[in-house]
Amino acid sequence: MSSYVGLAALAAALSSAASAQADIAAQATTAVSAAEVAEIVVTAQKRSESLQKVPLAITAITASELERSGIRDLQGVAATVPGLNLGEQLGVAKITLRGIGLESLQPGAEGSIAFHVDGIFISRSVAALASFYDIQQVEVLRGPQGTLYGRNATGGSINITTRGPTEELSGYASLTAGNYNQIVAEGAVGGAIIPDVLSARVAFQTQDHDGYGKNVVTGNEIDDLNSRAIRGSLRFTPNDRLTVDLKADYYRRSDHSGGYHYLGGGAFSAPGVPITPFGLTLFGGQAPSNRRDLANNVDPTNRVRFWGASGRISYELSDEIDLVSLTAYRKLKYQTLSDIDSTSAPIAPIYQAEQDRQFSQEFQITGNHDRLNWLVGLFYFNENDRGQLAIPFDNFAFFPPPTNYLTQGYWGGGFIKTKAMAVFGQATYKLSDVLRLTVGGRYSTEKKRALDQFLFDVATPFDASTPANLVLQPPAGTISQPGSERFNSFTPRIALDYQVTPDVLLYASWSKGFKSGTYSLGTLSPPVNPEKVSAFEGGMKSTLFDRRVRLNLAGFYYKYSDLQVGKVEDQSTVLENAATATIYGLEAELQVRPVERVRIDANAAWLHARFDEYVSRDLARPFGDGTTLINGNPAFNLAGNTLSQSPNFTFFAGAQYTLPTGAGDFTLRGEISYRDRSYLTAFNVPYLSQPSFAKLNAFLNWTSVGEKISGSLFVRNITNKTTVSSAYVSSGLFGFPINGYLEEPRTYGATIRYAF
């Protein structure tokens, strides 16, 4: 509670400071000074409003901020958002926000952070790793968003808005070249086809770079990138009341990224007795001497393709009431290949594949009256997701000695068909000129029908002529278990905000979040229970000292029940319900324009994310903690452990200085990000963690007179830190190797851009 007392004291002090300088601000000229922090408009509550007037913890990253720091993906965004962490495993994004995120990589797994593009919910986490291009704004809503967003938003929501068509001819072209033979080309062009009636925009991006490491067995590069993307949009405005926006996009990636990196033995089969992976002992294989490299008998592959189309129809029923319809269809397919034993021995490749199609329809009616803003809506979602995880392996563990040929091994997969419906509403009423009350709620019902399929076959030879990552048909002998379950929930929200001065807002809220139960395909286990959270949040949003300072603070307290936690058991990742977890913390975001040419931006987050009750087995340490049992089996009492990917403290700061010249403006910018130790599993063992680290970036940006041409020289991760984004202990069948993924090494290069 002392943290909240400190927050309240700081808010009161800043409110007093704001009042003291209000008279000065009132006498200021109405012209916008170049030394002011710019106002940001967000759509977090599904209507356009100032960031500083929304009683939510939101980070908004504008197009200009993305460009100045060369941010093209969620990894770049993560450092600039308090409490946001991003990992990766087999090409799937593991997004964590305030300690809550994706815990399973089994086919059909879903995260707890909702991901939206142009208002459309994107179910599959693999799509979140696609690159950004022609982006208008990125908004990250922290905390449960159960009322307006609902599905899979117990931890928060990431909303990406792309640029739409304009009446005037406009666009840009840019080219980036860097080390590792990086080449990124992107551009867009748009304008009116029929003035004031029909306009269009087309944008594209290509990305290529060589590998950050190599497979020392084959000599080929790994962790390279080859992607292509295109998006088209049309805007039809036949009259002043009706607007129709149509968008379609396509993305494909095909390279040798996403392979497991060998991070050592480290696991213990008995107290104090380390296990060396069998690929290095029984098979006499090798492991790479450099973490960036692999020593695999096969090269990793990563193939992703998805496309989608959406339509947004907005109609003004009256001057105060609008009707909006959002319709979308999306299709995705991805295939990955890696080596789960992480050595050069031919023991166990791992194939993962998924095919998904989703349809969604949302209707919204919004009203804007004198003292009341309101929104009611209906949401429908239909998804058919089919996936598999296949691990053919040498059967030496069952029929020694090593045979040097693969058997069918493990195959797990099936399908999950989801139908979700929701009705929701929210209203904000002005109790007075400075006090507003917001009340909202959402009723969700979700039915999942699954076919869970499993095979463990150590006798039948694996047919390498039909690799498992290219087909989604189960092998002969597969055990199938059908299942069906319905999950219902009501998630309310209530918030109160007080406009202390025109530039200082205080707010407090209580809300609930819900993530439906689901199946872990390939495990033949019953569905986990829904994940639920009750959340309290309070904060302050302020713009101080003649709009030269923007300071936003937030404090939060969460109580989770039936938290869905993933862990490795044998060859698969199993979801199970932790009993309860408590999460609380403080966050701060700061922007300062002390003088016209200088800009400083920073954020910091302190997070306490702990299990209250959680007992689980760790097959890499089968003797448990010596006192805890589950069904008579040794286990660990994890109460008090930190949730995975939840560092206690994170910090980011950027500073820049702009020098005007006759050739244009030159801006020198530096950035530093710091992240405390992150445990990568709930067991909180040191060998499955990333120790604290700091990273440095530097930029020299230039904008020509007239602002049509711009350029940038950049260096990211200046000190070339090698950091782990996710890791786990693999199966005991292979000697418990530790597999993981690494963040990018030092990269540098130059960008030139022309806008019109």
Coordinates of C-alpha atoms in Angstrom, one line a residue, residues 46 146-149 322-326 361-367 374-380 421-427 440-444:
K46 CA -13.7 3.1 -30.0
G146 CA -13.1 -7.0 -20.9
T147 CA -15.8 -4.5 -21.9
L148 CA -14.9 -3.0 -25.3
Y149 CA -12.5 -5.7 -26.6
D322 CA -23.4 6.8 -35.6
L323 CA -23.7 3.2 -36.8
V324 CA -20.5 1.2 -37.5
S325 CA -20.2 -2.3 -39.0
L326 CA -16.8 -4.2 -39.1
Q361 CA -18.6 -9.3 -37.5
E362 CA -19.0 -6.4 -35.1
F363 CA -21.8 -3.8 -35.0
Q364 CA -21.4 -0.6 -32.9
I365 CA -23.9 2.2 -32.3
T366 CA -22.4 5.3 -30.7
G367 CA -24.0 8.4 -29.3
W374 CA -22.3 6.0 -25.1
L375 CA -21.6 2.9 -27.2
V376 CA -23.4 -0.4 -27.5
G377 CA -22.3 -3.3 -29.7
L378 CA -22.6 -6.9 -30.9
F379 CA -19.7 -9.1 -31.7
Y380 CA -19.5 -12.5 -33.5
M421 CA -20.7 -14.0 -29.3
A422 CA -20.8 -11.0 -27.1
V423 CA -23.0 -8.0 -26.4
F424 CA -21.3 -5.0 -24.8
G425 CA -21.8 -1.4 -23.9
Q426 CA -20.2 1.6 -22.2
A427 CA -21.4 5.0 -21.2
G440 CA -19.6 -0.6 -19.0
G441 CA -20.2 -4.3 -19.3
R442 CA -19.9 -7.2 -21.7
Y443 CA -21.6 -10.6 -21.7
S444 CA -19.6 -13.2 -23.6

